Coordinates of C-alpha atoms in Angstrom, one line a residue:
M1 CA 0.0 -0.2 0.2
N2 CA 2.8 2.5 0.9
K3 CA 4.6 1.4 -2.3
R4 CA 1.6 2.2 -4.4
Y5 CA 1.0 5.8 -2.5
W6 CA 4.8 6.8 -3.2
K7 CA 4.8 5.7 -6.8
S8 CA 1.5 7.6 -7.3
L9 CA 2.9 10.6 -5.6
A10 CA 5.9 10.7 -7.7
L11 CA 3.9 10.4 -10.7
F12 CA 1.7 13.3 -9.7
L13 CA 4.9 15.5 -8.9
I14 CA 6.2 14.4 -12.2
A15 CA 3.3 15.5 -14.1
L16 CA 3.0 18.9 -12.2
L17 CA 6.6 19.7 -13.1
A18 CA 5.6 19.1 -16.5
L19 CA 3.2 22.0 -16.5
P20 CA 3.5 25.5 -17.8
A21 CA 4.8 27.7 -15.2
P22 CA 1.9 29.7 -13.8
S23 CA 1.8 33.5 -14.5
W24 CA 2.7 34.5 -10.9
A25 CA 5.9 32.6 -11.2
Q26 CA 7.2 35.3 -13.6
G27 CA 7.0 37.9 -11.2
Y28 CA 4.3 40.1 -9.6
T29 CA 5.5 43.3 -11.5
Q30 CA 7.3 41.8 -14.5
T31 CA 5.8 43.7 -17.4
K32 CA 6.6 43.1 -21.0
Y33 CA 7.9 46.6 -21.6
P34 CA 10.1 48.6 -19.4
V35 CA 8.3 50.9 -16.8
V36 CA 9.7 54.3 -17.0
L37 CA 8.8 56.8 -14.0
V38 CA 8.4 60.8 -14.8
H39 CA 8.5 63.0 -11.8
G40 CA 6.6 66.1 -11.4
L41 CA 7.1 70.2 -10.8
F42 CA 10.4 70.6 -8.8
G43 CA 10.9 66.7 -9.1
F44 CA 13.9 64.9 -9.4
D45 CA 15.2 61.5 -10.0
S46 CA 17.3 61.4 -6.7
L47 CA 18.8 64.0 -4.5
G48 CA 21.6 62.0 -2.4
P49 CA 19.8 59.3 -0.8
V50 CA 16.2 60.5 -1.5
D51 CA 14.3 59.5 -4.3
Y52 CA 11.5 61.2 -5.7
F53 CA 9.7 58.0 -6.2
Y54 CA 10.6 56.9 -2.7
G55 CA 11.2 53.1 -2.6
I56 CA 8.9 52.8 -5.6
A57 CA 11.5 51.9 -8.0
S58 CA 12.8 49.3 -5.9
G59 CA 9.4 48.0 -5.2
L60 CA 8.9 47.4 -8.8
S61 CA 12.1 46.0 -9.6
S62 CA 12.0 43.4 -6.9
G63 CA 9.0 41.7 -8.6
G64 CA 10.6 41.5 -12.0
A65 CA 10.0 44.7 -13.6
K66 CA 12.9 46.8 -15.6
V67 CA 12.4 50.3 -14.1
Y68 CA 14.1 53.6 -15.4
V69 CA 13.4 57.0 -13.4
T70 CA 14.0 59.8 -15.9
S71 CA 15.2 63.4 -15.1
V72 CA 13.4 66.4 -17.0
S73 CA 13.3 70.0 -16.2
A74 CA 12.2 70.6 -12.5
A75 CA 10.3 73.4 -14.0
N76 CA 9.3 74.1 -17.7
S77 CA 6.4 73.8 -19.9
T78 CA 4.7 70.5 -20.7
E79 CA 6.2 70.5 -24.3
V80 CA 9.6 71.1 -23.4
R81 CA 9.7 68.5 -20.6
G82 CA 7.9 66.2 -23.1
E83 CA 10.6 66.5 -25.7
Q84 CA 13.3 65.9 -22.9
L85 CA 11.2 62.7 -22.0
L86 CA 11.2 61.5 -25.4
L87 CA 14.8 61.7 -25.7
Q88 CA 15.1 59.5 -23.0
V89 CA 12.5 57.2 -24.0
K90 CA 14.7 56.8 -27.3
Q91 CA 17.7 56.1 -25.1
I92 CA 15.8 53.6 -23.2
L93 CA 14.7 51.6 -26.1
A94 CA 18.1 51.5 -27.5
A95 CA 19.7 50.3 -24.3
T96 CA 17.2 47.5 -23.8
G97 CA 16.1 46.5 -27.4
A98 CA 12.3 46.9 -26.1
T99 CA 10.1 48.4 -28.8
K100 CA 7.8 50.3 -26.3
V101 CA 7.8 51.6 -22.5
N102 CA 5.1 52.0 -19.9
L103 CA 5.2 55.6 -18.7
I104 CA 4.1 56.4 -15.2
G105 CA 3.9 60.1 -14.5
H106 CA 3.1 61.9 -11.3
S107 CA 1.9 65.5 -11.2
H108 CA 3.1 67.2 -14.1
G109 CA 4.8 63.9 -15.1
G110 CA 1.2 63.0 -16.3
P111 CA 0.6 65.6 -19.3
T112 CA 4.6 65.3 -20.0
S113 CA 4.3 61.4 -20.5
R114 CA 0.8 62.0 -22.3
Y115 CA 3.1 64.5 -24.8
V116 CA 5.4 61.5 -25.8
A117 CA 2.5 59.1 -26.1
S118 CA 0.6 61.6 -28.5
V119 CA 3.5 62.4 -30.7
R120 CA 5.0 59.2 -30.7
P121 CA 2.4 56.5 -30.0
D122 CA 4.4 53.6 -31.6
L123 CA 7.0 54.1 -28.5
V124 CA 4.5 53.8 -26.0
A125 CA 2.2 51.1 -24.6
S126 CA 0.5 52.6 -21.8
V127 CA 0.6 55.9 -19.7
T128 CA -0.4 56.1 -16.3
S129 CA -1.2 59.4 -14.6
V130 CA -0.6 59.7 -10.7
G131 CA -2.1 62.7 -9.4
G132 CA -1.7 64.2 -13.0
V133 CA -2.7 67.7 -13.6
N134 CA -4.7 66.9 -16.9
K135 CA -7.5 69.5 -16.5
G136 CA -5.4 72.2 -14.8
S137 CA -4.8 73.4 -10.9
K138 CA -6.7 76.1 -9.2
V139 CA -3.4 76.7 -7.2
A140 CA -1.6 77.2 -10.3
D141 CA -4.5 79.8 -11.4
I142 CA -4.1 81.6 -8.2
L143 CA -0.1 81.9 -8.7
I144 CA -0.2 82.8 -11.9
G145 CA -2.4 86.0 -11.1
A146 CA -0.5 86.8 -7.6
V147 CA 3.0 85.8 -7.9
P148 CA 5.4 88.5 -8.7
N149 CA 8.3 88.3 -11.3
V150 CA 10.9 88.1 -8.3
T151 CA 9.2 84.8 -7.2
Y152 CA 9.5 83.2 -10.6
D153 CA 13.1 84.0 -10.4
L154 CA 13.5 82.5 -7.1
A155 CA 11.8 79.3 -8.1
N156 CA 14.1 79.2 -11.3
A157 CA 16.8 79.4 -8.9
L158 CA 15.4 76.6 -6.8
S159 CA 14.7 74.5 -10.1
G160 CA 18.1 74.8 -11.4
L161 CA 19.7 73.9 -7.7
I162 CA 17.4 70.7 -8.0
S163 CA 18.6 69.9 -11.2
L164 CA 22.3 70.5 -10.5
L165 CA 22.1 68.4 -7.2
S166 CA 20.4 65.4 -9.0
G167 CA 23.0 65.5 -11.8
S168 CA 21.3 67.3 -14.5
P169 CA 22.6 70.6 -14.4
T170 CA 22.0 71.6 -18.1
L171 CA 18.4 71.2 -18.3
P172 CA 16.5 74.5 -18.9
Q173 CA 14.2 75.8 -16.2
S174 CA 11.1 78.4 -16.5
S175 CA 8.6 78.4 -13.5
R176 CA 6.3 80.9 -15.5
A177 CA 6.2 78.2 -18.3
A178 CA 5.6 75.4 -15.8
A179 CA 2.7 77.4 -14.0
Q180 CA 1.1 78.3 -17.3
S181 CA 1.3 74.7 -18.5
L182 CA -0.4 73.7 -15.1
S183 CA -3.3 76.4 -15.3
T184 CA -6.6 75.7 -16.5
A185 CA -6.4 77.5 -19.5
G186 CA -2.9 76.2 -20.2
T187 CA -3.9 72.6 -19.9
L188 CA -7.0 73.3 -22.1
A189 CA -4.9 74.4 -24.7
F190 CA -2.5 71.5 -24.3
N191 CA -5.7 69.2 -24.3
A192 CA -6.7 70.4 -27.5
R193 CA -3.7 69.4 -29.2
H194 CA -3.0 66.3 -27.1
P195 CA -6.6 64.9 -26.2
Q196 CA -5.7 61.1 -25.9
G197 CA -7.4 59.7 -23.0
V198 CA -8.7 63.1 -21.4
P199 CA -12.4 62.7 -20.4
T200 CA -14.9 64.8 -22.5
S201 CA -17.0 65.0 -19.3
A202 CA -16.4 67.3 -16.3
C203 CA -15.5 64.2 -14.1
G204 CA -16.0 61.3 -16.1
E205 CA -13.4 58.7 -17.8
G206 CA -11.6 58.9 -21.0
A207 CA -11.2 56.6 -23.6
Y208 CA -9.1 53.5 -22.5
Q209 CA -7.0 53.1 -25.4
V210 CA -6.0 55.5 -28.3
N211 CA -3.4 54.5 -31.2
G212 CA -2.7 51.5 -29.4
V213 CA -1.6 53.3 -26.1
Q214 CA -3.7 52.1 -23.1
Y215 CA -4.4 55.1 -20.5
F216 CA -4.8 55.0 -16.6
S217 CA -5.0 57.2 -13.8
W218 CA -5.3 57.3 -9.8
S219 CA -4.9 60.0 -7.3
G220 CA -5.5 60.8 -3.5
A221 CA -8.2 63.3 -2.0
Q222 CA -6.9 63.8 1.6
P223 CA -4.5 66.9 1.8
W224 CA -3.8 66.0 5.5
T225 CA -2.7 62.4 6.2
N226 CA -0.2 62.3 8.8
A227 CA 0.8 64.8 11.7
L228 CA 4.5 63.7 11.4
D229 CA 4.8 64.8 7.8
A230 CA 6.2 68.3 7.3
A231 CA 4.4 68.8 4.1
D232 CA 1.0 68.3 5.3
P233 CA 0.3 71.7 6.5
F234 CA 1.3 73.2 3.2
L235 CA -1.1 71.1 1.3
A236 CA -3.6 71.7 3.7
V237 CA -3.5 75.2 3.2
T238 CA -3.2 74.8 -0.7
S239 CA -6.2 72.7 -0.6
L240 CA -8.5 75.5 0.4
A241 CA -8.2 77.0 -3.4
F242 CA -10.4 74.2 -4.5
N243 CA -13.3 75.6 -2.6
G244 CA -14.6 71.9 -1.1
A245 CA -14.0 69.8 -3.9
K246 CA -12.2 66.6 -3.6
N247 CA -8.4 67.2 -3.9
D248 CA -5.2 66.0 -2.9
G249 CA -3.8 69.4 -1.9
L250 CA -2.8 70.6 -5.3
V251 CA -4.7 68.6 -8.0
S252 CA -8.6 68.2 -8.0
S253 CA -9.8 64.8 -8.3
C254 CA -11.8 65.4 -11.2
S255 CA -8.7 66.9 -12.9
S256 CA -6.3 64.1 -12.2
R257 CA -8.8 61.5 -14.0
L258 CA -7.5 60.1 -17.5
G259 CA -8.4 57.2 -19.3
R260 CA -9.4 54.2 -17.1
V261 CA -9.8 55.8 -13.6
I262 CA -8.4 53.0 -11.1
R263 CA -9.5 55.6 -8.1
D264 CA -9.6 59.4 -7.5
D265 CA -10.2 59.1 -3.6
Y266 CA -7.3 57.2 -2.0
A267 CA -6.7 58.8 1.4
L268 CA -3.5 60.3 0.2
N269 CA -2.2 63.7 -0.6
H270 CA -0.3 65.1 -3.6
L271 CA 3.2 63.9 -2.2
D272 CA 1.9 60.6 -0.6
E273 CA 1.1 59.4 -4.0
V274 CA 5.0 59.1 -4.6
N275 CA 5.5 57.8 -0.8
Q276 CA 6.9 61.2 0.2
L277 CA 8.1 62.6 2.4
I278 CA 10.4 59.8 2.8
G279 CA 7.8 57.1 3.3
I280 CA 5.6 59.1 5.8
T281 CA 2.1 58.7 4.4
N282 CA -1.2 57.5 5.8
L283 CA -1.1 54.7 7.9
F284 CA -4.7 53.7 7.2
E285 CA -4.6 53.7 3.5
T286 CA -2.7 51.1 1.1
N287 CA 0.8 51.9 0.9
P288 CA 1.8 53.9 -2.7
V289 CA 4.5 51.4 -3.3
T290 CA 1.9 48.7 -3.3
L291 CA -0.4 50.9 -5.5
F292 CA 2.7 51.0 -8.0
R293 CA 3.0 47.3 -7.7
Q294 CA -0.5 46.8 -8.4
Q295 CA -0.5 48.9 -11.4
A296 CA 2.6 47.1 -12.9
N297 CA 0.7 43.6 -12.2
R298 CA -2.5 45.1 -14.2
L299 CA -0.1 46.1 -17.0
Q300 CA 1.3 42.7 -17.0
G301 CA -2.1 40.9 -17.1
L302 CA -2.7 43.1 -20.2
G303 CA 0.4 42.0 -22.1
L304 CA 2.0 45.2 -21.5

């Protein structure tokens, strides 16, 4: 009886080993195309030990994804940043032999990624907008009307310092051009030229796929999330610009929507969305690194 049992077990294990490997064995975040992360306004790839996408690149790569963190102007127009990103996408494709990339952009990185997908859809498999300024920001609207020229000069100096410290000292900076691009009027003009994935209704979903590129978005809607986060008081103040509408402190939930909307109401603020400051986020919400990992897995499931 025991001999028959062990023989049957051995045959079962041999048959099991002969089966194709299950999808999870390929790695939870292992996408077909490289994942390219794109930072927002006053962003960077890394400043010393601090990554803009804090812990996110490593969280994605640990599950099998090939991840690249790009560096574009900390402050400039969407088109200028978009051309800089396009050049880096071409370099990534040349280095990896891949034919397309999956772009994930935060804040101003959302429209920046959309620009590349619009002008070169053949190079992009998907665009994911995280807290993206897809229909403008009321904070930018207020700043354009209230900020004196000297403030733009100071912002340009800050942008230049950020780019210098992150290893990209030659990138041009224009805070005024950035503010105009992020304003309601600026994004309206941009969307007329690059409408792919943008909802046609005030707060709906956009086309899920355009010219072979798939579009996704998610965002937070809670400006104050952690008393230990030094950025939360600032975001709590800027959130007042939205007159009670759902927002993450800098972008309204409706403005963040693009393509397939995963969610627009996570209990996260604008910096929490990329696990900043240094991982101090809402303890009672899904960890931002997990959200990025889930999106990579979603792309994997779609063959991207």
